[in-house]
Short mmCIF file of C-alpha atoms and ligand atoms in Angstrom, two decimals:
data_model
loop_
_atom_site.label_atom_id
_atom_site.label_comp_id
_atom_site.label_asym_id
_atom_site.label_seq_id
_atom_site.Cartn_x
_atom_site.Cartn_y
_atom_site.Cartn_z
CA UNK Z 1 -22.83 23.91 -205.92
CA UNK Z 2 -25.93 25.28 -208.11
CA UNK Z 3 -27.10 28.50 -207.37
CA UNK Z 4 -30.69 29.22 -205.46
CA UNK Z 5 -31.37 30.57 -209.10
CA UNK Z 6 -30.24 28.31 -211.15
CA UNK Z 7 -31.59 25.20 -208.61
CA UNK Z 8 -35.20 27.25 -208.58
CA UNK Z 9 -34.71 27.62 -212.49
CA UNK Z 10 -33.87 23.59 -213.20
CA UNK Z 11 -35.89 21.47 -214.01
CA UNK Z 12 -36.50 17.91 -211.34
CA UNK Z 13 -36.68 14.61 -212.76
CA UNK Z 14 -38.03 12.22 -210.58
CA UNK Z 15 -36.59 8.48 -211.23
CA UNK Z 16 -37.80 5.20 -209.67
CA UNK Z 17 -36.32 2.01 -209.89
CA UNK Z 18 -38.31 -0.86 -208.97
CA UNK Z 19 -37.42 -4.27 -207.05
CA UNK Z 20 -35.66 -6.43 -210.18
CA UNK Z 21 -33.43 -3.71 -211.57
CA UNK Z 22 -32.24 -3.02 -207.59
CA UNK Z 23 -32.01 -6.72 -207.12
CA UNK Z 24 -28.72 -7.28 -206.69
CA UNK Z 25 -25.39 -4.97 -205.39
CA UNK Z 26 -23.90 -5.38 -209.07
CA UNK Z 27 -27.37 -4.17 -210.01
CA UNK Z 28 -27.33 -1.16 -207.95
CA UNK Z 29 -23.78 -0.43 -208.71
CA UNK Z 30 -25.34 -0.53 -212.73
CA UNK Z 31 -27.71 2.04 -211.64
CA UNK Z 32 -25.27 4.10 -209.96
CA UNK Z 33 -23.37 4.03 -213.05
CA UNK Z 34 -26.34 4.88 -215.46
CA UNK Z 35 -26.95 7.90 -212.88
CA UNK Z 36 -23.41 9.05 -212.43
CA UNK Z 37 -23.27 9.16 -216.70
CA UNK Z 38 -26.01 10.58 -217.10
CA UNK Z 39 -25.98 13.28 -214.29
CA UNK Z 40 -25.70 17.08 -216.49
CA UNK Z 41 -26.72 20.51 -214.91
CA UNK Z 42 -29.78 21.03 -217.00
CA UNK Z 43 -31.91 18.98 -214.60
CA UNK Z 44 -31.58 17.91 -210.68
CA UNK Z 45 -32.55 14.44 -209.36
CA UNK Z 46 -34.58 12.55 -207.56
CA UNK Z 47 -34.38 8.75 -207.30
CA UNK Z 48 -37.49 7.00 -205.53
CA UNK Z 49 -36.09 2.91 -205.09
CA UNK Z 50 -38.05 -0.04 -204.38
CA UNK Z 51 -36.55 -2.95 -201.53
CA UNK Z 52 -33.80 -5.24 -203.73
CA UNK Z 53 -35.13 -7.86 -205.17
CA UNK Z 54 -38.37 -10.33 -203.60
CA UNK Z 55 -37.09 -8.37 -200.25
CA UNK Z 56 -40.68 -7.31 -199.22
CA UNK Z 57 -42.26 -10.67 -200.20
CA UNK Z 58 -39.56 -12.76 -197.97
CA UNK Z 59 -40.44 -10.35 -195.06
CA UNK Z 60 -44.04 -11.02 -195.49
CA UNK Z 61 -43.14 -14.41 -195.43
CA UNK Z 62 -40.83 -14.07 -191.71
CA UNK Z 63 -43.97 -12.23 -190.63
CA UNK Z 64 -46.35 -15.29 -191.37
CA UNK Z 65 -44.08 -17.33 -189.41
CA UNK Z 66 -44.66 -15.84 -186.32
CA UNK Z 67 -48.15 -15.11 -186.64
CA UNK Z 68 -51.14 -16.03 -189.02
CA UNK Z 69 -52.43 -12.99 -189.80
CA UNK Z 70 -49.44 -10.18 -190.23
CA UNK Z 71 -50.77 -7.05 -190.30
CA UNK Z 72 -51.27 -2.83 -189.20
CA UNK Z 73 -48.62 -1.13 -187.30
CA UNK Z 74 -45.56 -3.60 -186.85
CA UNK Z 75 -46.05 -4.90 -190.47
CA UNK Z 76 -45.20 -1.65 -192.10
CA UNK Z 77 -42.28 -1.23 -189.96
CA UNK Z 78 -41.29 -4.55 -190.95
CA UNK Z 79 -42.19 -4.09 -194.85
CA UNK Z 80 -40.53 -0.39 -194.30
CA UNK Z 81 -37.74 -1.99 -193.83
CA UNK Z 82 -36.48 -3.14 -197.42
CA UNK Z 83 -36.47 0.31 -199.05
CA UNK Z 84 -33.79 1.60 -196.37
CA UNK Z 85 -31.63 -0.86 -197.40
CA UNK Z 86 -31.60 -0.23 -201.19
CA UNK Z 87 -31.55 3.55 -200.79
CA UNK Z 88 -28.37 3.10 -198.62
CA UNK Z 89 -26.72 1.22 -200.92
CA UNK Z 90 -27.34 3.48 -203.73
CA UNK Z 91 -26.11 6.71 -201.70
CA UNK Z 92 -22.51 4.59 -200.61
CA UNK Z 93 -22.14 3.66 -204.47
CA UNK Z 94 -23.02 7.12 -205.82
CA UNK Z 95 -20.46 8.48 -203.42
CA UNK Z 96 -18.04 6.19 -204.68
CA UNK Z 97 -18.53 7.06 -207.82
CA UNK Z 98 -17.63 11.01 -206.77
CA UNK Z 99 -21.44 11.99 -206.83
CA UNK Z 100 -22.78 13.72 -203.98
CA UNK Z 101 -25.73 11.81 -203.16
CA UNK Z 102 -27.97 11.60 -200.03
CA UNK Z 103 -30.42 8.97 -199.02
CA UNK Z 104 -33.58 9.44 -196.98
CA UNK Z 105 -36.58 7.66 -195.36
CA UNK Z 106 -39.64 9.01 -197.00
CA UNK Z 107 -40.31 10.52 -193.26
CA UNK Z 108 -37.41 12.25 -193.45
CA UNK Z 109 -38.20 13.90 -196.54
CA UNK Z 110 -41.67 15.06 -195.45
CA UNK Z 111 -44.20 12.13 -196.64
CA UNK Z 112 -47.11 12.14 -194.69
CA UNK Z 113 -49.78 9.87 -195.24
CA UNK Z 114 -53.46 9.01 -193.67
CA UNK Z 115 -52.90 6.55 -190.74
CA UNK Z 116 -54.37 3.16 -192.86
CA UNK Z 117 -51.70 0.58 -192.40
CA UNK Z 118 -50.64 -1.58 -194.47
CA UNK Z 119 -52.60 0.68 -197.44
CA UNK Z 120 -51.92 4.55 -196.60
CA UNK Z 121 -52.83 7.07 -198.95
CA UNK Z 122 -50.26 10.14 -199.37
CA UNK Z 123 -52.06 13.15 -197.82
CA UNK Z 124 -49.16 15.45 -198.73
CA UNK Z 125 -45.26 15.77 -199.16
CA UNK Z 126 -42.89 18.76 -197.22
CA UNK Z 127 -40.26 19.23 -199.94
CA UNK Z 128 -38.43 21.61 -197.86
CA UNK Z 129 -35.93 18.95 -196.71
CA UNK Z 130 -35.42 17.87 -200.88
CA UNK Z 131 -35.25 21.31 -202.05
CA UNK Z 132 -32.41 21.64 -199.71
CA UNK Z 133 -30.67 19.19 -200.50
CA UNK Z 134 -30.84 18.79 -204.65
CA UNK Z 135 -29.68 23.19 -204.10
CA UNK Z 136 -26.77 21.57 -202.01
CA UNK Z 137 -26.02 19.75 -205.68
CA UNK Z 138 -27.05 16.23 -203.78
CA UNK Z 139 -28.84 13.19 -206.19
CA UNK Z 140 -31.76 12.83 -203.50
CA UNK Z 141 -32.39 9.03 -202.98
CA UNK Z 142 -35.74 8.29 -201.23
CA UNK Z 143 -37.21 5.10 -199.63
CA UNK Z 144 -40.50 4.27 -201.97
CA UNK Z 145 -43.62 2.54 -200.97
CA UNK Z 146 -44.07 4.39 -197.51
CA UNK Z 147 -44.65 7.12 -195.28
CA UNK Z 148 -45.35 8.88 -191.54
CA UNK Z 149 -48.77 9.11 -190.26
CA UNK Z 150 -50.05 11.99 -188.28
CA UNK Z 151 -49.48 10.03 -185.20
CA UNK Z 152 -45.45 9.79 -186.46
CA UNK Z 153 -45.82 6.17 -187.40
CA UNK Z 154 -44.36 4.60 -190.37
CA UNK Z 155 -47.28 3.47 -192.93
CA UNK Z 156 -46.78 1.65 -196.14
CA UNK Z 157 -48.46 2.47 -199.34
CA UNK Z 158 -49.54 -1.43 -200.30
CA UNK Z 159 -47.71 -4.01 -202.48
CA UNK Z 160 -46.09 -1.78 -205.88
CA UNK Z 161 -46.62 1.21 -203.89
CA UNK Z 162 -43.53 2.60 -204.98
CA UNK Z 163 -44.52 3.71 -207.96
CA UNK Z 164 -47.14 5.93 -205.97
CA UNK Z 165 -44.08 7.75 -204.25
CA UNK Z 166 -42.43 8.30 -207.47
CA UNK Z 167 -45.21 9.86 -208.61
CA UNK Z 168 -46.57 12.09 -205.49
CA UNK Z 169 -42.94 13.45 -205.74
CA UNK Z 170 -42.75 14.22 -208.77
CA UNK Z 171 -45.57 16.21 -208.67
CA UNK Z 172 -44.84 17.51 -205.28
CA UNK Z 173 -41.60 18.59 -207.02
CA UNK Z 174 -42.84 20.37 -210.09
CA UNK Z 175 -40.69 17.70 -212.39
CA UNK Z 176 -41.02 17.32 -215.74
CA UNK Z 177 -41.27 13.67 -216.26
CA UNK Z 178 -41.86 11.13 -214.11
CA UNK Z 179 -39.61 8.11 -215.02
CA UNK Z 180 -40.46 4.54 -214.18
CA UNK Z 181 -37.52 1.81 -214.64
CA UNK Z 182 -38.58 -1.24 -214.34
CA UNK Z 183 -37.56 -5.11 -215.76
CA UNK Z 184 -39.38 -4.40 -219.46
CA UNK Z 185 -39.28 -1.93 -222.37
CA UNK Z 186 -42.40 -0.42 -221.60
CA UNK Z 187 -46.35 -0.57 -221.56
CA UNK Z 188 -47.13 -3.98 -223.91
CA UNK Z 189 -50.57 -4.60 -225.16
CA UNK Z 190 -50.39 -7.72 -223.00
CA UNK Z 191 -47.88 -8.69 -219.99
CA UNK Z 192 -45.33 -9.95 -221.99
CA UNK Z 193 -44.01 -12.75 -219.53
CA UNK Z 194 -47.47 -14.54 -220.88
CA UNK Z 195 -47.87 -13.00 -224.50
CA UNK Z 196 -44.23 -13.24 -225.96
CA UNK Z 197 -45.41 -11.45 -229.05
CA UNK Z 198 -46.76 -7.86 -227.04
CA UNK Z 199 -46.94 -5.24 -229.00
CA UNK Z 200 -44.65 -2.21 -227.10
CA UNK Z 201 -47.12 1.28 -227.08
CA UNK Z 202 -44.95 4.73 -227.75
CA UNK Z 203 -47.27 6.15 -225.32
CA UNK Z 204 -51.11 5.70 -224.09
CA UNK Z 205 -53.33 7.94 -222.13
CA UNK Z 206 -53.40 8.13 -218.73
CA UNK Z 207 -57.13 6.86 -218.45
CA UNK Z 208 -55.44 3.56 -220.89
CA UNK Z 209 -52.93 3.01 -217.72
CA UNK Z 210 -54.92 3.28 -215.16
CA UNK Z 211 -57.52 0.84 -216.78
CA UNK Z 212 -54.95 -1.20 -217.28
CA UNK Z 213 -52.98 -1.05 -214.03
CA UNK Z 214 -55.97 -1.83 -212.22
CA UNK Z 215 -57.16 -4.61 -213.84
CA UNK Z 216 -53.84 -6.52 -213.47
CA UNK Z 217 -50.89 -4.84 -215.62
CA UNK Z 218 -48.37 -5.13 -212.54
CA UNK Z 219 -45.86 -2.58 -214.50
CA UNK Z 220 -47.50 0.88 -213.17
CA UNK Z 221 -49.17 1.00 -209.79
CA UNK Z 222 -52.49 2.74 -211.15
CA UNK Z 223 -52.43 4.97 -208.38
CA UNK Z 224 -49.26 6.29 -209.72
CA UNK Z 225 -51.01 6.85 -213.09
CA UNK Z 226 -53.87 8.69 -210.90
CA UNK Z 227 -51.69 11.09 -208.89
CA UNK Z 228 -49.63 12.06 -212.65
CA UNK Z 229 -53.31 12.51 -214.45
CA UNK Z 230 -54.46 14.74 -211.71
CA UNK Z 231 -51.42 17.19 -212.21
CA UNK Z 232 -50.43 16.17 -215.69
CA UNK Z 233 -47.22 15.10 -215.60
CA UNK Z 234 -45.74 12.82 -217.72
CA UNK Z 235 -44.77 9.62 -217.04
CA UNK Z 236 -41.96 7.67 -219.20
CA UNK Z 237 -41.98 3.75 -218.71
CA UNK Z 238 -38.98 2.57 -218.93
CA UNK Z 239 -36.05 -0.95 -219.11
CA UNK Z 240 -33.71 -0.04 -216.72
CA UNK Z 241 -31.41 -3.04 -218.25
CA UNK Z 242 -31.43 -1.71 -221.69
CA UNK Z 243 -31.51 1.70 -223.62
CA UNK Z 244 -34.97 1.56 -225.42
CA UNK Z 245 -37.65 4.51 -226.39
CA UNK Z 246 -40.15 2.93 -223.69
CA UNK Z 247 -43.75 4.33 -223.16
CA UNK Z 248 -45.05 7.80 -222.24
CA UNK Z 249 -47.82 8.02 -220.32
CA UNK Z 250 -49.73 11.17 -220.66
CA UNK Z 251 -53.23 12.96 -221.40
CA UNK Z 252 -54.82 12.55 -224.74
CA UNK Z 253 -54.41 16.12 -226.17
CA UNK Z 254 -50.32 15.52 -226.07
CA UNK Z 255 -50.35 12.37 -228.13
CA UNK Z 256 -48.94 11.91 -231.31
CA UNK Z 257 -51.05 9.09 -232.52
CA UNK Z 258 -54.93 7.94 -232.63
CA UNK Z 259 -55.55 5.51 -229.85
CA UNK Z 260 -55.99 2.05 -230.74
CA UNK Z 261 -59.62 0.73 -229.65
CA UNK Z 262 -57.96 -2.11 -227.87
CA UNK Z 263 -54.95 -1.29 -226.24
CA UNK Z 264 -54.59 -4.40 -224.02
CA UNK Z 265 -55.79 -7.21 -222.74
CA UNK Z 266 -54.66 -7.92 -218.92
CA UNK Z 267 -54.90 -10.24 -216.51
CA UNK Z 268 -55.54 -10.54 -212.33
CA UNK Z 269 -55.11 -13.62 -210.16
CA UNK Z 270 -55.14 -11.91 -207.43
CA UNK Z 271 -58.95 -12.58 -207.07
CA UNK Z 272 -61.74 -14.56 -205.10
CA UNK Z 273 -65.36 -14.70 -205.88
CA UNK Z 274 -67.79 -14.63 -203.00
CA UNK Z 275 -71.34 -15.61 -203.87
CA UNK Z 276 -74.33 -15.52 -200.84
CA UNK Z 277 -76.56 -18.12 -201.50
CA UNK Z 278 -80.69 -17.81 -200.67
CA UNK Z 279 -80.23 -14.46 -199.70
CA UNK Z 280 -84.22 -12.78 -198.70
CA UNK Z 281 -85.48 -10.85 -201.54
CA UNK Z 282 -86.38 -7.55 -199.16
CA UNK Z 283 -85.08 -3.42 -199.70
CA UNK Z 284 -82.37 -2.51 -198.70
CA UNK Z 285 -79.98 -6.14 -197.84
CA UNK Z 286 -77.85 -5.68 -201.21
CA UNK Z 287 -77.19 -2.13 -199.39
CA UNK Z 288 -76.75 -3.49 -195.95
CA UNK Z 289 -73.79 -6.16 -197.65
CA UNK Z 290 -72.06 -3.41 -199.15
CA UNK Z 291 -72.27 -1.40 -195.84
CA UNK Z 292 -70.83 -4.02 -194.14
CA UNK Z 293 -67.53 -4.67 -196.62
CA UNK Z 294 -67.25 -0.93 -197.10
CA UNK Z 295 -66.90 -0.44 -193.14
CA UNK Z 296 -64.11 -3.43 -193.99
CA UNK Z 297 -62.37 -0.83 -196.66
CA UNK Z 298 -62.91 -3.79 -198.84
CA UNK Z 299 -63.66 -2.45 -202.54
CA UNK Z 300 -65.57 -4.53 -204.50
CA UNK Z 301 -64.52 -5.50 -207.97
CA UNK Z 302 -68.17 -6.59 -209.96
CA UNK Z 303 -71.20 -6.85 -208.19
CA UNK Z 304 -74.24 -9.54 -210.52
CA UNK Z 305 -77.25 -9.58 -207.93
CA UNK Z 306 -79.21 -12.23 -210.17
CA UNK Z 307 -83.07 -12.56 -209.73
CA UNK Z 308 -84.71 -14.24 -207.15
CA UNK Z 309 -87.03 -17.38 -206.80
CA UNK Z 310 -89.36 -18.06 -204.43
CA UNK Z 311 -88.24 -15.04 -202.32
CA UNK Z 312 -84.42 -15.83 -202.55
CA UNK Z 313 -81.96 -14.58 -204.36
CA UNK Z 314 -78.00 -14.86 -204.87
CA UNK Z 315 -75.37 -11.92 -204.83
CA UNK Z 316 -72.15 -12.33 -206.56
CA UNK Z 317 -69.50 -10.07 -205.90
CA UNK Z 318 -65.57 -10.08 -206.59
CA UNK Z 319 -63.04 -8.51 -204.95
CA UNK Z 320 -58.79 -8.77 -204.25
CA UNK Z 321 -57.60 -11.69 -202.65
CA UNK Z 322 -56.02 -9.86 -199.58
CA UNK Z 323 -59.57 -9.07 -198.68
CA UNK Z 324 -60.85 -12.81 -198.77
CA UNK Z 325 -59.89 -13.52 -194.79
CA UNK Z 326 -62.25 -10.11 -193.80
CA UNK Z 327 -64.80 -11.36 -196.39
CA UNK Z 328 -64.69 -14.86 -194.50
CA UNK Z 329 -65.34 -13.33 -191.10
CA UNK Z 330 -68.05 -11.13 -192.88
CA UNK Z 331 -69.93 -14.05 -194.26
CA UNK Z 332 -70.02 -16.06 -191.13
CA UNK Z 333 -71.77 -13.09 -189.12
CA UNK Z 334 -74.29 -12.61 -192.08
CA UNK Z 335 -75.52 -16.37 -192.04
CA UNK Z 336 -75.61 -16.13 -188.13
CA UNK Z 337 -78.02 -12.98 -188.94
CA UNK Z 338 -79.92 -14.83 -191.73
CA UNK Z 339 -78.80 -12.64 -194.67
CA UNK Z 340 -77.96 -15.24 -196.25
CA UNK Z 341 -77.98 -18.72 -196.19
CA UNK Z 342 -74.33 -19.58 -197.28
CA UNK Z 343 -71.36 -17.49 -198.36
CA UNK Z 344 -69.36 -19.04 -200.63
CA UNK Z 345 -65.82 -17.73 -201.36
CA UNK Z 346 -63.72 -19.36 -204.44
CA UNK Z 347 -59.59 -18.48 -204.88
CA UNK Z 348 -59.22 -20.23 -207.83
CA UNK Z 349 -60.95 -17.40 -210.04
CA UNK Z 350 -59.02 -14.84 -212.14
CA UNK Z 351 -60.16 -11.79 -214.25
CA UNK Z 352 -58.88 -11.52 -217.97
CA UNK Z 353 -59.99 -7.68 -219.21
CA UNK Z 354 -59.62 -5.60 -222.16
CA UNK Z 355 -59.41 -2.26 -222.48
CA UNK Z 356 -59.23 0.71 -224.66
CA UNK Z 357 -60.73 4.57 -224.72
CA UNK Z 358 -62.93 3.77 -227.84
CA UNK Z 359 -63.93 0.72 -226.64
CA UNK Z 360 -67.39 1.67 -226.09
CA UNK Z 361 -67.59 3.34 -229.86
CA UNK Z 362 -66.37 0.17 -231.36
CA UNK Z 363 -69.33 -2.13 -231.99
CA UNK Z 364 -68.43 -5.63 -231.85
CA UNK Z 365 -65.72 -5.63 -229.29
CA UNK Z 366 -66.71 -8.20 -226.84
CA UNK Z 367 -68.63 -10.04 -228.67
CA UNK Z 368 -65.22 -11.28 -230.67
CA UNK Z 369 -63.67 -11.45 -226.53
CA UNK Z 370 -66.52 -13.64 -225.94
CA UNK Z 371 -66.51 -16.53 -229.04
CA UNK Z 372 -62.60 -16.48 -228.61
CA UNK Z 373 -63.07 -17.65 -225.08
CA UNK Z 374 -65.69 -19.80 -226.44
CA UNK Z 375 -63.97 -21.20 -229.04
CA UNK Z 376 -61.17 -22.39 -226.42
CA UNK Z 377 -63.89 -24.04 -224.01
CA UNK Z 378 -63.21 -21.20 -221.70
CA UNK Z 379 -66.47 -21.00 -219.37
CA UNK Z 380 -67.60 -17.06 -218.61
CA UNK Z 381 -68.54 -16.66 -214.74
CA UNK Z 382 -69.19 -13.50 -214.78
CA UNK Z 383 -69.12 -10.37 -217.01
CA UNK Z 384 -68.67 -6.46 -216.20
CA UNK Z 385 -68.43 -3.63 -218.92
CA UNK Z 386 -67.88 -0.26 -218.66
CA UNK Z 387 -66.52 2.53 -220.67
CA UNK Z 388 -63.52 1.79 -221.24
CA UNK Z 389 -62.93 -2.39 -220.13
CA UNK Z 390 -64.73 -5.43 -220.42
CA UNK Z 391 -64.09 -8.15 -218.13
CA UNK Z 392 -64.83 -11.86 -217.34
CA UNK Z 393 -64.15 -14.45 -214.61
CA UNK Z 394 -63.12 -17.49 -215.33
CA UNK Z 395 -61.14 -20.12 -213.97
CA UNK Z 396 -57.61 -19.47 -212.41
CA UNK Z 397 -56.16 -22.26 -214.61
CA UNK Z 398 -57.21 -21.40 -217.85
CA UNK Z 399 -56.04 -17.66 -217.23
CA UNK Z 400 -52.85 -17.39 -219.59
CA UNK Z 401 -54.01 -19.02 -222.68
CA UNK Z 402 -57.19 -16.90 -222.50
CA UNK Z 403 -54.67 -14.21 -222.20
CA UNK Z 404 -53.13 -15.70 -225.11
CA UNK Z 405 -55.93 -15.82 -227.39
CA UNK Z 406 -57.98 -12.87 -226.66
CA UNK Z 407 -54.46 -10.85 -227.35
CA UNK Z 408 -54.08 -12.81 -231.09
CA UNK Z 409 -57.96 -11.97 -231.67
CA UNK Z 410 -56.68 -8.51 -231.53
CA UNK Z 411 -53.31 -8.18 -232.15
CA UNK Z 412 -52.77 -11.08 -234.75
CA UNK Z 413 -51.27 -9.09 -237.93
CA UNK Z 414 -54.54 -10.52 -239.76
CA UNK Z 415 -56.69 -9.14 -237.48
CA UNK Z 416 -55.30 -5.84 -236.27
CA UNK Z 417 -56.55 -3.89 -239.06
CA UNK Z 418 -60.45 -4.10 -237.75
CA UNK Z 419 -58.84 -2.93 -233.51
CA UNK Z 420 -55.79 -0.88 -234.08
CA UNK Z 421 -55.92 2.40 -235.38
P1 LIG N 1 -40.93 -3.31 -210.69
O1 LIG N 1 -40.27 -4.24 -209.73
O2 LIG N 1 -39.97 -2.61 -211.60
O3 LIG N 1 -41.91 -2.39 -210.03
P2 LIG N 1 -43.08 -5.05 -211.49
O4 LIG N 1 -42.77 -6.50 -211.38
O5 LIG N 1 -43.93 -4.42 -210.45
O6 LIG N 1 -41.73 -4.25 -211.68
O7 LIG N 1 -43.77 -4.76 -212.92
C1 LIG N 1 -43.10 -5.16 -214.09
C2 LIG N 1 -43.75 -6.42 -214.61
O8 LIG N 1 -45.10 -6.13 -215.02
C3 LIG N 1 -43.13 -6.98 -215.87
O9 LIG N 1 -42.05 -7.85 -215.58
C4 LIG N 1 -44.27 -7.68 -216.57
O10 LIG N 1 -44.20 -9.09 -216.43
C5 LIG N 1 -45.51 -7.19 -215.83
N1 LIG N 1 -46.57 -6.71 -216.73
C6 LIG N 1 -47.88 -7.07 -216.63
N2 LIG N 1 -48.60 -6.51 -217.59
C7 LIG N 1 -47.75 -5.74 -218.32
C8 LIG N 1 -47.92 -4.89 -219.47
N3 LIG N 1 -49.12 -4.72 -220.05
N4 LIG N 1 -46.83 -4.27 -219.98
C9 LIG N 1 -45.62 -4.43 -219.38
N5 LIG N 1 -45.39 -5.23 -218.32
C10 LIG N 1 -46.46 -5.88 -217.79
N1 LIG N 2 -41.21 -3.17 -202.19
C1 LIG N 2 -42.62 -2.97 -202.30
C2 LIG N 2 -43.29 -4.21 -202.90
O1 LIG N 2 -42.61 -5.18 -203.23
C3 LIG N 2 -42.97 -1.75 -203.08
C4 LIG N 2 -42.58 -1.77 -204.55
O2 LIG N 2 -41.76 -2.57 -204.97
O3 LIG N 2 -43.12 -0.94 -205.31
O4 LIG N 2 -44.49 -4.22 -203.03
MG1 LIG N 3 -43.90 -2.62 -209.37
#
């Protein structure tokens, strides 16, 4: 058993494994080798798991089959469900393996979150319960991708939300690193299930992942990223299949090398266009639509308001595609009320970005995004630009060999010289 000193003195590492590298009981076993190996007293753990395998996306699908719209308080308990498995299984084989492990719901360990279901924020995390248990000399195994609300309910954290609860603990917990294993090396310049030829990054900036996380890169909830920038702790991206460097995430004074101008280009699906048609060119309607979707908790992704003729104008606004059935309901009650004459919504739309920290210093940058997409007969929809990401809409089917070429326009060994530091 460590001493209160010694536990006080050592350092926590907070793992989390997500869904593919749990996806299986000779997967888990894998892990609870790789834990029981690498177990030494100079640091305690804590292991944050995902549900095994497509798990929470086969309970979404039970839920649609008894009712059309699944969702708030007896979805999470369903989607809740997943992670107690995995962390179960993980404690029995740790045991097995003659470590003293202990698994726990994340209300058991003291998560608490607001009471948004179905996409709860963690307000704050009692460690008492961990503390206690890592100074028993317990591995501490905790359900990810939930929590308890203040009116004792189980909440979940939304889709990849486990990454969030690896992170919010690791903080919580004062750890040194926050390690992410997941089904690839690392952070690629590109999701490499699309762009074969990635480039790996040693390490980006926190601002890099969060760009990138939230404009599609599904390997780091950017949340997660968020919650480590705010308290600055590291975060290591890592294969749990294979021994590899992988990719630290942390703030730009620590880093070893000049960040690239591009670091990636990513890609989102995962959203509709809505576009409201003769819309009355009066003060204070653009404000009233974005009332109206932010009373929905819908954020909006771009907003193009173009000009108006003859009175009338158009609004064009993108957001996630789990929004699109609120947005539908939305757009009926504002033609009813004459703020518009039609609301269009289209799914088949996706969002190919880029994104780097010196984007915005590097002259030149999307005009080369724009004549590659050109060059392919890639039509633009819309545009957005900020500091650090430009971003189009095109159309859903012409999404990965956009992906593809906008990544060779940067990364091609030819061309890298004029992007990549
Ligand atoms: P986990 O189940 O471990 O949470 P996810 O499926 O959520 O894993 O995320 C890992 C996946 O993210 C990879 O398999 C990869 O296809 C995808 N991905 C998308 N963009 C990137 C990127 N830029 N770098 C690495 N992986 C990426
Ligand atoms: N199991 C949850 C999901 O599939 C959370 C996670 O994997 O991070 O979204
Ligand atoms: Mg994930």
């Amino acid at each position: 058993m460590v001493s209160e000193e010694q536990a006080t003195a050592t350092p926590v590492v907070v793992q989390k494994y997500g869904g593919t590298s749990v996806g299986s009981t000779s997967r888990i076993c894998a892990i609870a080798d790789r834990i029981a190996s690498s177990l030494n007293k100079s640091s305690r753990l804590v292991v944050v798991l995902s549900a095994m395998g497509k798990t929470t996306d086969e309970l979404v699908t039970l839920a649609h089959q008894v009712t059309e719209e699944p969702c708030g308080r007896e979805m999470d308990l369903l989607l809740a469900s997943g992670e107690q498995v995995s962390v179960s299984l993980l404690g029995l084989a740790l045991q097995d393996r003659g470590v003293q492990a202990i698994s726990l719901t994340a209300s058991q360990c003291g998560i608490r979150t607001d009471s948004t279901f179905n996409i709860a924020r963690i307000e704050s995390i009692e460690t008492s319960r961990i503390l206690q248990e890592m100074d028993a000399g317990r591995v501490v195994i905790v359900t990810g991708f939930q929590g308890l609300s203040h009116e004792q309910e189980i909440t979940t954290l939304g889709r990849g939300g486990s990454d969030i609860t690896g992170a919010a603990l690791a903080v919580a917990l004062g750890a040194k690193v926050c390690e992410i294993y997941t089904d690839v090396a690392g952070v690629f310049s590109a999701d490499p299930s699309v762009v074969p030829n990635a480039r790996l990054w040693t390490e980006i900036s926190y601002e890099e992942a969060i760009e990138m996380a939230s404009s599609g890169a599904k390997v780091l909830h950017p949340r997660a990223a968020e919650v480590c920038m705010a308290y600055d702790v590291p975060i290591h991206v890592r294969s749990s299949f294979a021994n590899g460097d992988g990719t630290w995430i942390r703030g730009v004074g620590d880093m070893v090398m000049e960040q690239a101008a591009v670091v990636g280009v990513s890609s989102d699906r995962k959203v509709a266009k809505v576009t409201l048609l003769n819309v009355p060119d009066r003060p204070g309607l653009a404000a009233e639509v974005f009332e109206d979707l932010a009373g929905e908790d819908i954020s909006v992704r771009l907003i193009i308001q173009s000009a108006s003729s003859e009175g009338l104008g158009r609004i064009t606004f993108v957001l996630d595609e789990v929004y699109v059935p609120k947005a539908e309901v939305l757009g009926t009650a504002w033609k009813s009320t004459g703020l518009c004459g039609d609301a269009i919504i289209e799914r088949d739309v996706a969002k190919i970005s880029i994104i780097g920290s010196r984007l915005a210093s590097t002259p030149g940058l999307a005009a080369r995004m724009f004549s590659v997409l050109a060059s392919h007969g890639v039509n633009i929809d819309c545009i957005s630009s900020s500091e650090m990401k430009i971003a189009c809409v095109i159309a859903a089917e012409r999404l990965d060999e956009s992906v593809r070429a906008v990544h060779d326009e940067f990364f091609s060994e030819t061309k890298r010289a004029s992007t990549v530091a």
